[in-house]
CSV table of C-alpha atoms in Angstrom, one decimal:
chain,number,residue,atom,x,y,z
A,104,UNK,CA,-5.6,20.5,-3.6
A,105,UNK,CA,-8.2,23.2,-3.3
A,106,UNK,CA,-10.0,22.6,-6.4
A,107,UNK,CA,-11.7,25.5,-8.9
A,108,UNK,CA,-15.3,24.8,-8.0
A,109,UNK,CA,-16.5,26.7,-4.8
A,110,UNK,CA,-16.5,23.0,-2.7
A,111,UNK,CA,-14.8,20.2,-3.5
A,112,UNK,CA,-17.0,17.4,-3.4
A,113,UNK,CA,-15.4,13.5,-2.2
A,114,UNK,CA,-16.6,12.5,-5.6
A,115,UNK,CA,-14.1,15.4,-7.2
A,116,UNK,CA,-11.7,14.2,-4.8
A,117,UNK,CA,-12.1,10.6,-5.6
A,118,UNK,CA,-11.8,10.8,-9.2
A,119,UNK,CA,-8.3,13.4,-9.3
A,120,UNK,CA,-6.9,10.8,-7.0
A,121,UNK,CA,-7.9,7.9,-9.1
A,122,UNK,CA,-6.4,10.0,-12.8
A,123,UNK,CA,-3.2,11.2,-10.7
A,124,UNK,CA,-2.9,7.8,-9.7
A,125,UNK,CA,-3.2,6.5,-13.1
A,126,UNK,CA,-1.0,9.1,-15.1
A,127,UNK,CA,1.0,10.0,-12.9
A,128,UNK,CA,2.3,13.8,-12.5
A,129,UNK,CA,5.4,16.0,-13.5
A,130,UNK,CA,7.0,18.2,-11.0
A,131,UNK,CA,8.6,20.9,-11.4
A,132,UNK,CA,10.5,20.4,-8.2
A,133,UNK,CA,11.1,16.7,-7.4
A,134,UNK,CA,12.7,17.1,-4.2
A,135,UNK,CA,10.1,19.2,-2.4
A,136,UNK,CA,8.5,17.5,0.9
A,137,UNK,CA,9.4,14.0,1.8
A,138,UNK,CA,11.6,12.1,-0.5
A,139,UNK,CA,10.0,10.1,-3.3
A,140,UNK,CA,10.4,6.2,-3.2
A,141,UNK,CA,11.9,4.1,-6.0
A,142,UNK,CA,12.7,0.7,-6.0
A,143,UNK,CA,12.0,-1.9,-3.4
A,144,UNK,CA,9.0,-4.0,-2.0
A,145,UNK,CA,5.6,-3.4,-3.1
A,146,UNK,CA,4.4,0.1,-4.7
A,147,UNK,CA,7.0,2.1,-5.3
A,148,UNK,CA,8.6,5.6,-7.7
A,149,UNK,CA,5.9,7.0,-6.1
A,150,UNK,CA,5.7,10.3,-4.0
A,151,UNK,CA,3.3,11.5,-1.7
A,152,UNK,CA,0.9,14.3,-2.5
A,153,UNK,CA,-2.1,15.8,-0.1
A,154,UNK,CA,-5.5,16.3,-2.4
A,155,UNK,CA,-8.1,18.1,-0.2
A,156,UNK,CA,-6.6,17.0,2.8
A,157,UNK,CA,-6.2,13.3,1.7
A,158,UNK,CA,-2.5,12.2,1.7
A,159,UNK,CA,-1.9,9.4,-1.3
A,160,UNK,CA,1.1,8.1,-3.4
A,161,UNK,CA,1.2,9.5,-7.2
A,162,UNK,CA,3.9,8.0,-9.4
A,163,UNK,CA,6.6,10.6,-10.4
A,164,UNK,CA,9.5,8.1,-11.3
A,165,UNK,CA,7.6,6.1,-14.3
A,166,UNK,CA,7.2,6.1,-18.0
A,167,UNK,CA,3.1,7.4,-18.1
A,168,UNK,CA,4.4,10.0,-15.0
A,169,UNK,CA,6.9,11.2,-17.5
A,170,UNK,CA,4.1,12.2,-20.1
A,171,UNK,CA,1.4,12.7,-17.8
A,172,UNK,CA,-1.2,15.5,-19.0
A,173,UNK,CA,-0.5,16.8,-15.0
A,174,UNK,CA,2.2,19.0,-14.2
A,175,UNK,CA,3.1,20.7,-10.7
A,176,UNK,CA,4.9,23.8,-10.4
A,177,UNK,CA,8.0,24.6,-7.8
A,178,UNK,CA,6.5,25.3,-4.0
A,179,UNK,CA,5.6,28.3,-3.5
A,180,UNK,CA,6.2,30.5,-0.3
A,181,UNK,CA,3.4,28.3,1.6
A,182,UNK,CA,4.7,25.3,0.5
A,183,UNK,CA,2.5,24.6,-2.5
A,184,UNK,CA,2.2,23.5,-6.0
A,185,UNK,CA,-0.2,24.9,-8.6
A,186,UNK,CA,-1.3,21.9,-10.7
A,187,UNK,CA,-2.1,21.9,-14.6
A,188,UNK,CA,-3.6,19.3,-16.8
A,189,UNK,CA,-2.9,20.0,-20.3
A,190,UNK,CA,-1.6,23.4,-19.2
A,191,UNK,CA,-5.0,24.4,-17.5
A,192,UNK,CA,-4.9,25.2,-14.0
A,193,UNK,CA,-6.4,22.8,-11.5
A,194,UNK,CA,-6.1,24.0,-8.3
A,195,UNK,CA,-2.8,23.5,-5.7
A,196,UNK,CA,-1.3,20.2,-3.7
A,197,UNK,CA,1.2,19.9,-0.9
A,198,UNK,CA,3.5,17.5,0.3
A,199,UNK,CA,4.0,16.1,3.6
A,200,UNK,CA,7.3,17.2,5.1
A,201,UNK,CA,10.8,15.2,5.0
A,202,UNK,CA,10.2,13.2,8.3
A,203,UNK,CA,13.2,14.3,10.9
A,204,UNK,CA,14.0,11.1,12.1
A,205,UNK,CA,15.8,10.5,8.3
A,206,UNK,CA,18.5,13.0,9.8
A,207,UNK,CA,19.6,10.3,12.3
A,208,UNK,CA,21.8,6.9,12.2
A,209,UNK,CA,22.3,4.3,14.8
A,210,UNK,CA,25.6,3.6,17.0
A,211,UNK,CA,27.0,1.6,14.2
A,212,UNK,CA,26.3,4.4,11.5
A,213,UNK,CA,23.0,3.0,9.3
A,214,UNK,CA,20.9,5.8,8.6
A,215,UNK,CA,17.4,5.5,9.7
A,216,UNK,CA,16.1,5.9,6.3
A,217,UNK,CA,17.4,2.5,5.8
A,218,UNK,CA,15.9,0.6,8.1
A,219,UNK,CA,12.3,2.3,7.9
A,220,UNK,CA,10.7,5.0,5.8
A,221,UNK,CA,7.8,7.1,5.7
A,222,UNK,CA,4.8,6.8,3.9
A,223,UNK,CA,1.9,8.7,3.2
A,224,UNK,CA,1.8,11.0,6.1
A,225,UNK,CA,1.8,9.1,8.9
A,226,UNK,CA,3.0,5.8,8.7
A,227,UNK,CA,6.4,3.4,9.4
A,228,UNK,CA,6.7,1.2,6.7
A,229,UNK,CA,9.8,-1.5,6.6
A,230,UNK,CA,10.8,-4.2,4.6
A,231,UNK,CA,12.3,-6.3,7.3
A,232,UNK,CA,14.3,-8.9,4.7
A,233,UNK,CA,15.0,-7.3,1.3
A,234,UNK,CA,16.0,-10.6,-0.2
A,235,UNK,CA,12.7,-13.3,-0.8
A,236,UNK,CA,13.1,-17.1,-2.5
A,237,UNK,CA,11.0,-15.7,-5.2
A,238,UNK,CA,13.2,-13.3,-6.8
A,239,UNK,CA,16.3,-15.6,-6.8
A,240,UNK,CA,15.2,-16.6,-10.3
A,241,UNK,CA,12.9,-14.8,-12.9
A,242,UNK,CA,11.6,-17.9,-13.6
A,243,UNK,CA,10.0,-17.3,-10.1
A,244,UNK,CA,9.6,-14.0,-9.4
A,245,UNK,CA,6.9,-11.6,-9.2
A,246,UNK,CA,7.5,-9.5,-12.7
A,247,UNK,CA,5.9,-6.5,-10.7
A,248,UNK,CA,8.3,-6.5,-7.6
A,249,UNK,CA,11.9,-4.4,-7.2
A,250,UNK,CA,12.5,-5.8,-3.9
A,251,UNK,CA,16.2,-6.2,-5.0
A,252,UNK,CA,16.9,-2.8,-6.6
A,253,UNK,CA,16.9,-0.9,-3.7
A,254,UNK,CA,18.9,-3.3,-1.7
A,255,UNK,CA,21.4,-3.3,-5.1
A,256,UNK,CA,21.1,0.5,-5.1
A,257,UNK,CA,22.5,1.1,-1.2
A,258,UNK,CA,19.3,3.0,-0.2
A,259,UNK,CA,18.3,-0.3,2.4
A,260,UNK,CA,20.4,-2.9,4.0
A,261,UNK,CA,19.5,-6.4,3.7
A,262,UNK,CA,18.1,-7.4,7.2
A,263,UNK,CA,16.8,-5.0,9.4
A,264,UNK,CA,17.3,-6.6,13.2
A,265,UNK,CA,14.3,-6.5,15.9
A,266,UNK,CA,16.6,-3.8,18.1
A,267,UNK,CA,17.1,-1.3,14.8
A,268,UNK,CA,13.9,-1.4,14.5
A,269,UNK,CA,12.3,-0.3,17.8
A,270,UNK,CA,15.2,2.3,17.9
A,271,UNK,CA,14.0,3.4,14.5
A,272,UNK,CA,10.0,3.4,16.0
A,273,UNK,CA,10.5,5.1,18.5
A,274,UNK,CA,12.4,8.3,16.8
A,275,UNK,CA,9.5,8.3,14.1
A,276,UNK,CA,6.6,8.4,16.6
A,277,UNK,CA,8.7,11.1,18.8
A,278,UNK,CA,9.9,13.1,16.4
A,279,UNK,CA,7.6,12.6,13.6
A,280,UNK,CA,3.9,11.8,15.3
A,281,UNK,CA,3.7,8.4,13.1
A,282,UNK,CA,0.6,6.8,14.3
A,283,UNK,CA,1.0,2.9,12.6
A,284,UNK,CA,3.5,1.0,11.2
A,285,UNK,CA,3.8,-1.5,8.3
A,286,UNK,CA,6.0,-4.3,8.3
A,287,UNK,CA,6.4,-6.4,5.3
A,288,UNK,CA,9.3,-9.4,4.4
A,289,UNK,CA,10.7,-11.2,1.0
A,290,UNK,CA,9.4,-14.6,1.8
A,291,UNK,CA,12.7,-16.2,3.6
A,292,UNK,CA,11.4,-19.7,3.3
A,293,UNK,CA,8.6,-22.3,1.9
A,294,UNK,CA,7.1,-23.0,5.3
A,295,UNK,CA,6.4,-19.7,7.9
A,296,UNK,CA,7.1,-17.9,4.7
A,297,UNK,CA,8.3,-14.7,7.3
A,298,UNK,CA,5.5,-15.0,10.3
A,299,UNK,CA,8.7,-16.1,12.4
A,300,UNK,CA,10.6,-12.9,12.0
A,301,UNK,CA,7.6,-10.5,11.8
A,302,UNK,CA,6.8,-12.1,15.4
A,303,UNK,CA,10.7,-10.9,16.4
A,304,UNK,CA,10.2,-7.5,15.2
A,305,UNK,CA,7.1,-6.7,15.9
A,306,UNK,CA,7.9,-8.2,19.8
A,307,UNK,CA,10.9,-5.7,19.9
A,308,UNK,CA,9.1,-2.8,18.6
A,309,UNK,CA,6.2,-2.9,20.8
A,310,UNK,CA,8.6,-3.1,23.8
A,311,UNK,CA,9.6,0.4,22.7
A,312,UNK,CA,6.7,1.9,21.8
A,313,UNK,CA,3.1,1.3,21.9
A,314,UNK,CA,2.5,1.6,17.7
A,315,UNK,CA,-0.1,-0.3,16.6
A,316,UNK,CA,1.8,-2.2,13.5
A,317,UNK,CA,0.5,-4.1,10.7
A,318,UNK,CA,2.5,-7.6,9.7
A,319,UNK,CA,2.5,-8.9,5.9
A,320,UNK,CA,3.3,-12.3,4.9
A,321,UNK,CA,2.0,-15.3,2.6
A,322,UNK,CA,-0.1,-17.6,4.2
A,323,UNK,CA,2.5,-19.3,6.5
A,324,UNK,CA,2.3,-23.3,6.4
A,325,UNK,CA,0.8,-23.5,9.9
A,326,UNK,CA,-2.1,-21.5,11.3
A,327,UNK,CA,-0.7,-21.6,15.0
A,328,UNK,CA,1.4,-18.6,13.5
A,329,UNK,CA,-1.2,-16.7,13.2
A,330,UNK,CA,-1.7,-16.5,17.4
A,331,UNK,CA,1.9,-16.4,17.6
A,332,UNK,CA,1.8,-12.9,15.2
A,333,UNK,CA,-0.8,-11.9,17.4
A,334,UNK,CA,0.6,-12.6,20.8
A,335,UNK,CA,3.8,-10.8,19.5
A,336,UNK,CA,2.1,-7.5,19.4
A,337,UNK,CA,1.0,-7.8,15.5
A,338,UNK,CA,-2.3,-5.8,15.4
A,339,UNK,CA,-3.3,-6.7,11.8
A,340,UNK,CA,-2.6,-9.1,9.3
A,341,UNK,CA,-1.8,-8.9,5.4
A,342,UNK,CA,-1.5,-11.8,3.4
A,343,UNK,CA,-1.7,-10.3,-0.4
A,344,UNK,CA,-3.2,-12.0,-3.2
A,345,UNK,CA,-2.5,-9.2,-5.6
A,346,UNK,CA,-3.8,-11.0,-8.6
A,347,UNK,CA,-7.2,-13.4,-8.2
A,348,UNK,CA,-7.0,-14.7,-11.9
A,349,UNK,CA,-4.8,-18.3,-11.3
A,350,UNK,CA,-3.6,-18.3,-15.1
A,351,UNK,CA,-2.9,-15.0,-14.6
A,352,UNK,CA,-0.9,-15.4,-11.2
A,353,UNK,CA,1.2,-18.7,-12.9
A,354,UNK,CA,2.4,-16.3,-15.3
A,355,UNK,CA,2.8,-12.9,-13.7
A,356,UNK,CA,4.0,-14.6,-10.1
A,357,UNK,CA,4.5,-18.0,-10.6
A,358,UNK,CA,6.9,-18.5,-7.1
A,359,UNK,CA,3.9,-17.1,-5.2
A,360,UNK,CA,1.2,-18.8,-7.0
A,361,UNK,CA,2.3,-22.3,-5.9
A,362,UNK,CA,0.5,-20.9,-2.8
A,363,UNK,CA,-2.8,-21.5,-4.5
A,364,UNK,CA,-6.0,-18.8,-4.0
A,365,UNK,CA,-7.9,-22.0,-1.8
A,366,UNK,CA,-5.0,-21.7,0.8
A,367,UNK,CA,-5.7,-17.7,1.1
A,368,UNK,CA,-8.7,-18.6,1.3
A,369,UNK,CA,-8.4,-21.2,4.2
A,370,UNK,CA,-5.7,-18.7,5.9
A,371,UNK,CA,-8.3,-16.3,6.1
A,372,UNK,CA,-10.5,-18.0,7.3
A,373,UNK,CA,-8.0,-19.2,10.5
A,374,UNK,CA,-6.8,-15.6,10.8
A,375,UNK,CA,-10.0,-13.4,10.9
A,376,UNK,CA,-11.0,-15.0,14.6
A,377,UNK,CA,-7.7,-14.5,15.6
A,378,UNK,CA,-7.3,-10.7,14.6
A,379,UNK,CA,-10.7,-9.6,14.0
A,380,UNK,CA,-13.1,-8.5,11.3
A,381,UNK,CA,-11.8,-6.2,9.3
A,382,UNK,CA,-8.0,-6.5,10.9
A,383,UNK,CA,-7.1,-9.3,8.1
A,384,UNK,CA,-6.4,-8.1,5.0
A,385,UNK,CA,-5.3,-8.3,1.3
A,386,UNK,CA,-3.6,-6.3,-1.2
A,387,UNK,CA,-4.9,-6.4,-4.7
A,388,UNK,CA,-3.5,-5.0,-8.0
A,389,UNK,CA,-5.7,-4.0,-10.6
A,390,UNK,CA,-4.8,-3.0,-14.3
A,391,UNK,CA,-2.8,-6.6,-14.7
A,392,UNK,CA,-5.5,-8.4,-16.3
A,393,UNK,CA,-7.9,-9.1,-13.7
A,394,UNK,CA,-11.5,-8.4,-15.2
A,395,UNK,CA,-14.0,-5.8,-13.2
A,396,UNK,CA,-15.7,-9.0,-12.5
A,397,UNK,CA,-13.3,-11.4,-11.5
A,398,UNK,CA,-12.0,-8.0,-9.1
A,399,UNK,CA,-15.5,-7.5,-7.6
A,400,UNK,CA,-16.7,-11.6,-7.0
A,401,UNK,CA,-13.4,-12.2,-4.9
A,402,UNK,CA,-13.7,-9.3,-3.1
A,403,UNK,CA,-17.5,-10.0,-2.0
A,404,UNK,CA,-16.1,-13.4,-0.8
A,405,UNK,CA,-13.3,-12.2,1.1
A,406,UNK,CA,-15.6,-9.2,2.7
A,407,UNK,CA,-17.8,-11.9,3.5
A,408,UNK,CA,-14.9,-13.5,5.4
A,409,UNK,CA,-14.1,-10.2,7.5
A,410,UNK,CA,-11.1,-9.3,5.2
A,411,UNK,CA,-10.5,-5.7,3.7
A,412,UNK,CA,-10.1,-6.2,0.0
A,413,UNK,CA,-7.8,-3.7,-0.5
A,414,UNK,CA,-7.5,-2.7,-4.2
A,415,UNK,CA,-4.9,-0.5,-6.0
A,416,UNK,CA,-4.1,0.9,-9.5
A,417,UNK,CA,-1.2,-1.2,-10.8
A,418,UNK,CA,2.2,1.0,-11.0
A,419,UNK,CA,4.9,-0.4,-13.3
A,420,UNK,CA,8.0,0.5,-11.6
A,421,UNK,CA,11.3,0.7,-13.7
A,422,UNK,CA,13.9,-2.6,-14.3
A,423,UNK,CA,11.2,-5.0,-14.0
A,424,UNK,CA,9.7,-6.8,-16.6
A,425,UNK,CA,6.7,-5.1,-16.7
A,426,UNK,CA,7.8,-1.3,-16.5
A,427,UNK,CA,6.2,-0.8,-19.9
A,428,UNK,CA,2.8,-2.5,-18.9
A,429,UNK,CA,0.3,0.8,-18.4
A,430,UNK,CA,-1.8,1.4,-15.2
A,431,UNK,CA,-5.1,0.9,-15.4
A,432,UNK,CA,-7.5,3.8,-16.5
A,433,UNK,CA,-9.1,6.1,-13.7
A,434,UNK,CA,-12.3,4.9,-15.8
A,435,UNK,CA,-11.6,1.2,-14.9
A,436,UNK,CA,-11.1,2.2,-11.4
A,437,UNK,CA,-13.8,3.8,-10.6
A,438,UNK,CA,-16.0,0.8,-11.6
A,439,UNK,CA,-14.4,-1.3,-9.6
A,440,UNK,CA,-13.6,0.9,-6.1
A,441,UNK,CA,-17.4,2.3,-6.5
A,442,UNK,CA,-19.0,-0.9,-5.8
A,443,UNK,CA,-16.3,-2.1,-3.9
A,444,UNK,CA,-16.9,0.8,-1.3
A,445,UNK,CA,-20.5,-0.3,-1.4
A,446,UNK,CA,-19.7,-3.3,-0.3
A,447,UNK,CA,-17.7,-3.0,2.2
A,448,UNK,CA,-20.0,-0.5,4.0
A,449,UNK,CA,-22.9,-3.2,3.7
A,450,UNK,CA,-20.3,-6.3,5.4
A,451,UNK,CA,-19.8,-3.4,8.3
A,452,UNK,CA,-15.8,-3.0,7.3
A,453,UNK,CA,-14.3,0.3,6.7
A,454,UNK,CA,-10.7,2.0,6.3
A,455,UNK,CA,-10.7,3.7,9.7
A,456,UNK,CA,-12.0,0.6,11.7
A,457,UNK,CA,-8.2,-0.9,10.7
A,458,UNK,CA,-6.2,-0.3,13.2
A,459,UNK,CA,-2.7,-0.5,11.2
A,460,UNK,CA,-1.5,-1.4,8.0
A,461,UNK,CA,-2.1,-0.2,4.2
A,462,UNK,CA,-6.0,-0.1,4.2
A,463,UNK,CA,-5.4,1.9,7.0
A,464,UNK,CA,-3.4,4.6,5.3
A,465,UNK,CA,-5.5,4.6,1.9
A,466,UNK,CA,-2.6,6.2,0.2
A,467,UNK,CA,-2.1,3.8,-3.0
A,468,UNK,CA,-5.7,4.0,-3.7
A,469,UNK,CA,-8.9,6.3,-3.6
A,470,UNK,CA,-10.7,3.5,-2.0
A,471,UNK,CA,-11.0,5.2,1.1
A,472,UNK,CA,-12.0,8.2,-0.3
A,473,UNK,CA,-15.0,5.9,-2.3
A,474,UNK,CA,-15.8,4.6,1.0
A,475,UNK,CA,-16.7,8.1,2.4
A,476,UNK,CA,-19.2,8.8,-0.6
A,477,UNK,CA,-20.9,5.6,-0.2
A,478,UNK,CA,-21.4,6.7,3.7
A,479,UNK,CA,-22.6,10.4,2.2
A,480,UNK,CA,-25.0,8.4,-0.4
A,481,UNK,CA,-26.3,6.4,2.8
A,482,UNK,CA,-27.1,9.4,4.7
A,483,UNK,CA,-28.6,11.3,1.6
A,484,UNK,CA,-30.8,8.2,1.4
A,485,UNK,CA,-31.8,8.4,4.8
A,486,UNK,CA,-32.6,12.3,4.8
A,487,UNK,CA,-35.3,11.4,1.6
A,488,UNK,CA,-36.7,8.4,3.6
């Protein structure tokens, strides 16, 4: 979006991400750039929007997106959106094209699209096993998570296999210029809890191409995975927390809290000399209860570890039992990515030192876009010195 002001400043930027984010927008046109996700693992009824030249997700698919004060017109002839709040013009967005490896299917006839999809602008992202222990049961599951419904909904298939996708890799960085990839499981078991089929994949698709990938999992039992990961071509690591709170993980994810925070915390420890400072992370969802405080003290002890806190406005996503639970407010966000930016500059991590993964592609949270006014308040500081 080119906003009204003359230059848009990263703290203009940073804050329209962090309300879009929040409220969500209304389109006009659904359906124009890459299709919107709904369902599945992790964030999702999203669709991704470029701000300024910064590429993030938006929710279009939820209940706040429905009422959101911003609205986007159809494309126009350039291919972009003039965006109101409140029926005030804002300035104009884009989207990132429909990725042409989506137009292709393997021998046996599965459509590309359901093996791996795009994200943001330039990322692979896969759910390698769309079934997990924990959401066999709601007495288990995490009440945030739709892994099933797109499995239920015939847009994935259940397993992707280590040969679809390195054939799948290889068309997106081709035909699309896709410069990472994520790869993410359900939790298949209580002891590897997925290391042993992110080391298959990842093996298969760095045969085919050279795409630096990120691998996700829960701590697995053993910390001899973690080389394993590694040695299998597994450039960076995410083992996600997503709430720090323990009465609050019992209750919104009580399968995954019987992994308790103190065996995060001892997995990250193992993995950051395996994978580097700043190539282990964790995903974080704020808006569920988490206080600014309790968000901020974890993530100076896992910085102080080497691992990117990565930290996200919560999206409910629809069919879950917490659809109706709001995001949190772009207010609340800012407090908490502000400092958080700060201190990840002062423990020498950043975004762009990631080499793969979600941190790297920044687009479920302004963090990154935080990150760059901390470095512009840095040098301000030293110009006055």
């Amino acid at each position: 979006m080119q906003t009204n002001q003359s230059a848009a400043t990263a703290q203009t930027t940073a804050n329209l991400i962090a309300e879009l984010q929040s409220f969500g927008i209304r389109l006009a046109d659904p359906k124009a750039g890459a299709a919107s996700r709904r369902g599945g693992a992790g964030p999702s009824d999203h669709k991704a929007v470029t701000i300024d030249g910064v590429t993030v997700m938006v929710p279009i698919h939820t209940a706040s997106a429905f009422d959101s004060p911003y609205s986007a017109s159809a494309p126009a002839a350039d291919g972009t959106c003039e965006v109101r709040r409140d029926g005030a013009a804002m300035g104009r967005i884009s989207f990132p094209p429909q990725p042409r490896f989506y137009g292709l299917s393997t021998a046996d006839g599965v459509p590309y699209s359901k093996i791996a999809t795009l994200h943001g602008r330039d990322v692979l992202a896969t759910t390698i096993l769309q079934t997990c222990i924990r959401y066999q049961s709601r007495t288990k599951t995490c009440q945030f998570c739709a892994i099933g419904q797109s499995l239920a909904a015939g847009r994935t298939i259940a397993h992707k296999t280590p040969g679809q996708l390195a054939e799948v890799a290889r068309a997106a960085v081709e035909l699309d210029g896709v410069k990472h990839m994520v790869m993410t499981t359900g939790t298949p078991n209580a002891t590897d809890r997925g290391a042993g089929v992110l080391c298959d994949s990842a093996a298969a698709v760095k045969a085919a191409v050279p795409l630096p990938i990120q691998g996700q999992c829960e701590p697995p039992d053993d910390d001899v995975w973690f080389t394993r990961m590694r040695e299998a071509g597994i450039d960076s690591l995410g083992m996600h927390l997503e709430v720090v709170t323990p009465d609050l993980r019992a209750r919104i994810m009580p399968g995954k809290a019987s992994v308790p925070i103190e065996r995060y915390m001892t997995a990250f420890e193992a993995a950051v000399p395996v994978f580097g400072r700043g190539q282990v992370s964790t995903y974080i969802l704020a808006g569920l209860g988490d206080t600014r405080e309790a968000l901020l003290d974890i993530s100076g002890r896992l910085v102080a570890l080497g691992v990117y806190p990565f930290i996200v406005p919560f999206v409910p996503i629809s069919g879950t039992p917490l659809e109706d639970h709001p995001s949190p407010s772009p207010e609340f966000m800012a407090s908490v990515l502000g400092p958080l930016a700060q201190m990840l500059r002062d423990g020498g991590l950043s975004a762009e030192k990631v080499k793969a993964g979600c941190a790297k592609c920044g687009a479920c949270s302004a963090l990154s876009t935080f990150e760059k006014l901390a470095g512009e308040k840095l040098a301000a500081e030293r110009e006055t010195a």
